[in-house]
Amino acid sequence: MDTLYLTDKHAPSVTGKAVDASQHAAGSSLLHSAHDLTGANALIKATVESALLTDLYELTMLQAYFARQMNGTAVFELFVRKLPENRHFLLAAGLEQAIDYMSNLRFDEVELAWLRACGRFDDAFIESLRDFRFTGEVDAMPEGTVFFANEPILRITAPLREAQFVESRLMNLMHLQTLVASKAARCVLAAPGKRLIDFGLRRAHGAEAGLLSARASYIAGFDGTATTLAAPRFGIPVFGTMAHSFVQAHDSESDAFATYAQVFPNNTTLLIDTYDTDIAAHHVVALAHELEADGNSIAAVRIDSGDLAETAQRVRRTLDEGGCHKIGIVASGNLDEYALRQLVRDNAPIDAFGVGTRMNTSADAPYLDCAYKIEEYAGQPKRKLSPGKETWPGRKQVFRTFDASGVIAVDTLALEGDRFPGEPLLKPVMRAGKLLQPLPSLDEIRAHARQQLASLPASLQSLDATQPFQVIVSASLHELASRVDSQMTSPSCNRNA
């Protein structure tokens, strides 16, 4: 397989903000220029670092809070209400980007000018945003942690305006990477021992989604990505082969193969299904023997169409009969965990898989029913009673116990101050708006995810239908919910509090 390693170090985050912009009439777009940014992040900074990348109602609520001088301590928690069909677990991801967002959140002069021009906000409120920063606390499950429905993976404790405002972007960042990491983890479990490469950039839902999907899939256990920027940005190994167009651009398939092998000696993967896969396999054997005389070799061939198992069997036989036992086979083409499982069951002689669209878009379950809800304000527990969207009140913790073999046994959802056997999953991350300690490296996160997936009961690792994992809700949390319900149904209660 042709492996192009651009870097093997973790690149630091670039946290500068673009400030050059064109402001038009009220309601117009905010245009950022990235000309003054350095590093790989410059390609996406112009959009994703703007404080205005949020839902409008976050800003309108902030103005209303400002008008009423409401800014007591609020507690919000991010969780998934229910797992998608055929999902037995989720894998938390995206915390690093969420922390980066909160650490660097601020409104620049261009954004403040747009808020003035749009006509929705008063000057005093806009002026208050000039020094707006996140100064609160963050507790979270470490990235790579397995979790289940209704378990908070992130808790924000901060002045109300700060805790409220970060909602949209936090959900946006955590949702995407958790969604993709969870899908990628299923691929890893379905194809143990196989090399898996993220091929999904071109059909990902936007540039940031493509880049962060590379990160999320790597956390879950993929071996690398075809997305080049993921190497300098995250230190993820990048892999590349060739397109059918490269073969078609040459006068003959043999010429295309020879050119590529000469440009990338001893490290090339040849795409062999442009015309006739069987004929191409014979071309590879002939070329391999020619290259051998010069000390050159072919690493692998790639198949991207047809019956992958049957085609791989024929290609393997041709390669072996030609004395090319060391040339590997890579397969790609609309793969997901179910296709991988079947290929493994069929004993297809495939060494590596390129997995793209169906993983990066989580095609069978393209969203999570995630929520970011207030659980306490000004010392008072809060509870939402909307049908089908009820929440558990108060600051919560998840306690996890394992059996003697290291397999997850029980998760207990309890109040933060409760004490239960097992490991508390939410860990302190930020206090007073500052990191308590450096975040783990991507390799450390990846190792944690590997251990977490190994700790799943066999039934939850399987792709087959099974009984959902039952999270126990503590008696103290039930009691608090009943007390809050009683208070809310009293005649004097303000239901909109």
XYZ file of N, CA and C in Angstrom, residues 100-238:
417
model
N -10.825 23.684 22.614
C -10.167 24.729 21.813
C -11.144 25.862 21.513
N -12.371 25.497 21.177
C -13.403 26.507 20.905
C -13.650 27.375 22.125
N -13.870 26.765 23.270
C -14.179 27.548 24.470
C -12.976 28.371 24.928
N -11.788 27.842 24.761
C -10.586 28.546 25.201
C -10.335 29.817 24.389
N -10.789 29.826 23.155
C -10.490 30.938 22.259
C -11.724 31.737 21.853
N -12.840 31.486 22.532
C -14.082 32.169 22.188
C -13.992 33.655 22.502
N -14.251 34.475 21.493
C -14.329 35.928 21.665
C -14.945 36.541 20.415
N -15.474 37.720 20.557
C -16.046 38.467 19.439
C -15.032 39.509 18.980
N -14.681 39.492 17.696
C -13.756 40.501 17.203
C -14.534 41.722 16.709
N -13.825 42.739 16.277
C -14.460 44.006 15.909
C -15.391 43.848 14.715
N -15.018 42.990 13.773
C -15.863 42.773 12.605
C -17.191 42.141 13.013
N -17.121 41.175 13.899
C -18.349 40.509 14.351
C -19.230 41.459 15.148
N -18.634 42.270 16.001
C -19.415 43.257 16.750
C -20.053 44.262 15.805
N -19.325 44.652 14.768
C -19.881 45.601 13.796
C -21.070 44.989 13.070
N -20.971 43.704 12.728
C -22.103 43.062 12.063
C -23.318 43.014 12.985
N -23.103 42.727 14.257
C -24.221 42.684 15.196
C -24.908 44.037 15.306
N -24.110 45.101 15.262
C -24.719 46.443 15.273
C -25.527 46.676 14.004
N -24.969 46.286 12.881
C -25.593 46.585 11.599
C -26.846 45.764 11.339
N -26.942 44.588 11.932
C -28.078 43.728 11.610
C -29.385 44.239 12.205
N -29.306 45.117 13.210
C -30.502 45.768 13.735
C -31.285 44.991 14.770
N -30.766 43.863 15.220
C -31.514 43.056 16.179
C -31.115 43.313 17.632
N -29.976 43.911 17.866
C -29.418 43.960 19.209
C -29.107 45.395 19.621
N -29.264 45.657 20.940
C -29.002 47.027 21.396
C -27.514 47.214 21.688
N -27.100 48.480 21.704
C -25.674 48.799 21.799
C -25.056 48.336 23.110
N -25.792 48.469 24.213
C -25.219 48.083 25.508
C -24.915 46.593 25.533
N -25.818 45.802 24.985
C -25.574 44.359 24.940
C -24.373 44.032 24.051
N -24.330 44.648 22.890
C -23.204 44.389 21.979
C -21.890 44.773 22.638
N -21.880 45.880 23.337
C -20.653 46.308 24.001
C -20.232 45.305 25.077
N -21.204 44.655 25.707
C -20.876 43.664 26.736
C -20.176 42.443 26.164
N -20.339 42.227 24.858
C -19.709 41.077 24.218
C -18.233 41.299 23.922
N -17.787 42.534 24.034
C -16.401 42.841 23.709
C -15.435 42.029 24.582
N -15.795 41.837 25.835
C -14.932 41.083 26.753
C -15.489 39.692 27.055
N -16.375 39.202 26.200
C -17.007 37.908 26.429
C -15.968 36.790 26.303
N -15.848 35.987 27.341
C -14.934 34.857 27.358
C -15.607 33.704 28.098
N -15.119 32.490 27.877
C -15.595 31.369 28.679
C -14.740 31.279 29.932
N -15.374 31.402 31.090
C -14.655 31.408 32.372
C -15.088 30.258 33.276
N -15.815 29.314 32.717
C -16.438 28.296 33.556
C -15.652 27.014 33.709
N -16.377 25.983 34.134
C -15.811 24.660 34.398
C -16.312 23.668 33.357
N -15.449 22.708 33.051
C -15.812 21.624 32.143
C -15.434 20.304 32.808
N -16.387 19.396 32.865
C -16.142 18.008 33.249
C -16.610 17.151 32.085
N -15.840 16.130 31.739
C -16.188 15.369 30.540
C -15.643 13.962 30.609
N -16.288 13.069 29.860
C -15.699 11.764 29.624
C -14.505 11.948 28.697
N -13.385 11.312 28.965
C -12.245 11.396 28.052
C -12.633 10.902 26.663
N -12.051 11.502 25.655
C -12.303 11.026 24.299
C -11.920 9.552 24.196
N -12.714 8.814 23.430
C -12.478 7.389 23.295
C -13.211 6.548 24.312
N -14.023 7.182 25.178
C -14.775 6.443 26.187
C -16.086 5.932 25.598
N -16.391 4.685 25.854
C -17.676 4.101 25.475
C -18.758 4.655 26.400
N -19.915 5.001 25.823
C -21.027 5.459 26.660
C -22.348 5.019 26.060
N -23.427 5.264 26.837
C -24.750 4.773 26.462
C -25.776 5.897 26.603
N -27.010 5.588 26.276
C -28.073 6.602 26.250
C -28.244 7.267 27.615
N -28.471 8.580 27.578
C -28.768 9.416 28.741
C -27.594 9.594 29.703
N -26.407 9.158 29.308
C -25.229 9.408 30.121
C -24.570 10.704 29.664
N -24.419 11.685 30.555
C -23.761 12.924 30.126
C -22.304 12.667 29.782
N -21.882 13.163 28.621
C -20.472 13.036 28.250
C -19.731 14.353 28.455
N -20.470 15.424 28.730
C -19.875 16.739 28.944
C -20.770 17.531 29.887
N -20.169 18.176 30.890
C -20.922 19.053 31.784
C -20.240 20.415 31.829
N -21.033 21.440 31.600
C -20.556 22.826 31.655
C -21.154 23.496 32.871
N -20.313 24.080 33.709
C -20.751 24.860 34.864
C -20.146 26.248 34.708
N -20.997 27.242 34.484
C -20.493 28.575 34.142
C -21.591 29.606 34.341
N -21.233 30.905 34.329
C -22.274 31.918 34.300
C -23.248 31.640 33.157
N -24.515 31.889 33.396
C -25.580 31.473 32.483
C -25.314 31.868 31.034
N -24.883 33.112 30.801
C -24.704 33.557 29.416
C -23.620 32.748 28.716
N -22.555 32.429 29.414
C -21.479 31.642 28.812
C -21.946 30.213 28.551
N -22.560 29.605 29.560
C -23.004 28.215 29.428
C -24.038 28.068 28.321
N -24.892 29.078 28.174
C -25.918 29.036 27.134
C -25.307 29.223 25.753
N -24.420 30.182 25.614
C -23.939 30.562 24.288
C -23.168 29.438 23.606
N -22.432 28.637 24.354
C -21.575 27.629 23.721
C -22.352 26.420 23.217
N -23.637 26.362 23.485
C -24.448 25.188 23.153
C -24.282 24.726 21.709
N -24.547 25.585 20.737
C -24.637 25.155 19.338
C -23.325 24.594 18.819
N -22.241 25.320 19.070
C -20.956 24.858 18.538
C -20.451 23.616 19.286
N -20.686 23.542 20.593
C -20.298 22.333 21.324
C -21.015 21.110 20.764
N -22.313 21.226 20.562
C -23.064 20.105 20.011
C -22.563 19.760 18.613
N -22.304 20.779 17.812
C -21.827 20.586 16.457
C -20.516 19.797 16.436
N -19.587 20.160 17.301
C -18.273 19.515 17.332
C -18.334 18.116 17.930
N -19.019 17.989 19.052
C -19.073 16.693 19.736
C -19.934 15.692 18.964
N -21.016 16.168 18.379
C -21.914 15.276 17.658
C -21.219 14.636 16.472
N -20.573 15.436 15.639
C -19.963 14.893 14.428
C -18.931 13.823 14.748
N -17.976 14.156 15.605
C -16.899 13.205 15.840
C -17.380 11.968 16.607
N -18.328 12.141 17.515
C -18.885 10.980 18.211
C -19.627 10.072 17.237
N -20.381 10.677 16.338
C -21.117 9.911 15.328
C -20.160 9.093 14.463
N -19.122 9.742 13.953
C -18.192 9.067 13.044
C -17.331 8.051 13.799
N -16.843 8.422 14.980
C -16.028 7.486 15.760
C -16.815 6.228 16.096
N -18.089 6.388 16.409
C -18.921 5.226 16.758
C -19.116 4.310 15.562
N -19.328 4.898 14.391
C -19.456 4.094 13.158
C -18.132 3.424 12.822
N -17.045 4.180 12.935
C -15.721 3.623 12.631
C -15.371 2.489 13.583
N -15.754 2.624 14.852
C -15.476 1.568 15.831
C -16.147 0.260 15.429
N -17.331 0.351 14.876
C -18.024 -0.853 14.420
C -17.266 -1.513 13.270
N -16.669 -0.693 12.402
C -15.849 -1.239 11.316
C -14.626 -1.962 11.878
N -13.998 -1.348 12.873
C -12.819 -1.955 13.502
C -13.177 -3.295 14.133
N -14.301 -3.349 14.830
C -14.725 -4.594 15.476
C -15.110 -5.657 14.453
N -15.598 -5.216 13.279
C -16.041 -6.170 12.256
C -14.883 -6.764 11.470
N -13.725 -6.094 11.478
C -12.590 -6.557 10.673
C -11.318 -6.570 11.504
N -11.282 -7.390 12.562
C -10.102 -7.407 13.430
C -8.848 -7.809 12.668
N -7.753 -7.094 12.919
C -6.486 -7.424 12.292
C -6.299 -6.883 10.897
N -7.324 -6.254 10.326
C -7.219 -5.687 8.990
C -6.856 -4.199 9.072
N -6.065 -3.739 8.118
C -5.738 -2.314 8.054
C -6.927 -1.562 7.464
N -7.360 -0.507 8.139
C -8.503 0.291 7.703
C -8.056 1.726 7.463
N -8.431 2.261 6.309
C -8.041 3.615 5.929
C -9.296 4.428 5.618
N -9.357 5.639 6.156
C -10.456 6.563 5.867
C -10.302 7.117 4.455
N -11.306 6.845 3.609
C -11.321 7.318 2.219
C -12.449 8.334 1.988
N -12.986 8.956 3.030
C -14.281 9.616 2.889
C -14.322 11.096 2.611
N -13.188 11.778 2.443
C -13.216 13.240 2.326
C -14.143 13.731 1.231
N -14.069 13.144 0.069
C -14.774 13.720 -1.086
C -16.289 13.717 -0.944
N -16.824 12.826 -0.127
C -18.281 12.827 0.064
C -18.677 13.213 1.486
N -17.714 13.653 2.278
C -18.050 14.161 3.607
C -18.872 15.436 3.462
N -19.608 15.764 4.497
C -20.505 16.917 4.437
C -19.753 18.208 4.769
N -18.802 18.541 3.900
C -18.039 19.768 4.073
C -16.605 19.507 4.478
N -15.775 20.545 4.346
C -14.343 20.411 4.592
C -14.036 20.054 6.046
N -14.665 20.777 6.992
C -14.391 20.486 8.399
C -14.839 19.079 8.756
N -15.982 18.650 8.228
C -16.469 17.296 8.506
C -15.489 16.259 7.981
N -14.934 16.481 6.794
C -13.977 15.540 6.245
C -12.725 15.441 7.090
N -12.214 16.595 7.530
C -10.996 16.608 8.332
C -11.219 15.974 9.701
N -12.314 16.336 10.352
C -12.582 15.791 11.682
C -12.994 14.320 11.625
N -13.543 13.879 10.502
C -13.843 12.455 10.344
C -12.564 11.636 10.321
N -11.524 12.184 9.711
C -10.228 11.495 9.729
C -9.750 11.324 11.162
N -9.895 12.363 11.965
C -9.482 12.288 13.367
C -10.345 11.294 14.139
N -11.664 11.368 13.965
C -12.580 10.505 14.715
C -12.365 9.037 14.378
N -12.167 8.734 13.097
C -11.966 7.336 12.714
C -10.623 6.824 13.223
N -9.618 7.692 13.273
C -8.315 7.283 13.805
C -8.422 6.970 15.292
N -9.176 7.778 16.025
C -9.422 7.493 17.439
C -10.039 6.106 17.599
N -10.973 5.781 16.722
C -11.703 4.514 16.832
C -10.865 3.303 16.461
N -9.705 3.523 15.825
C -8.852 2.394 15.504
C -8.464 2.257 14.052
N -8.916 3.175 13.182
C -8.447 3.163 11.800
C -6.941 3.425 11.791
N -6.284 2.961 10.753
C -4.817 3.070 10.682
C -4.353 4.358 10.025
N -5.235 5.065 9.368
C -4.840 6.302 8.723
C -5.956 6.830 7.855
N -5.620 7.780 6.996
C -6.602 8.480 6.187
C -5.992 8.887 4.863
N -6.849 9.133 3.881
C -6.403 9.706 2.616
C -6.451 11.228 2.643
N -6.962 11.815 3.716
C -7.101 13.274 3.830
C -5.770 13.880 4.245
N -5.088 14.520 3.318
C -3.707 14.969 3.523
C -3.564 15.908 4.708
N -4.494 16.836 4.866
C -4.381 17.836 5.933
C -4.379 17.204 7.323
N -4.911 15.995 7.430
C -4.928 15.324 8.738
C -3.528 14.996 9.233
N -2.550 14.930 8.330
C -1.172 14.644 8.758
C -0.543 15.841 9.464
N -0.433 17.008 8.816
C 0.149 18.148 9.535
C -0.727 18.649 10.670
N -2.036 18.467 10.557
C -2.929 18.998 11.598
C -2.973 18.109 12.823
N -3.043 16.785 12.628
C -3.237 15.868 13.741
C -2.136 14.823 13.884
N -1.230 14.730 12.939
C -0.209 13.702 13.003
C -0.710 12.330 12.617
N -1.787 12.255 11.835
C -2.361 10.977 11.415
C -1.646 10.497 10.154
N -1.248 9.233 10.080
C -0.636 8.712 8.856
C -1.589 8.863 7.664
N -1.050 9.292 6.529
C -1.873 9.431 5.328
C -1.455 8.410 4.280
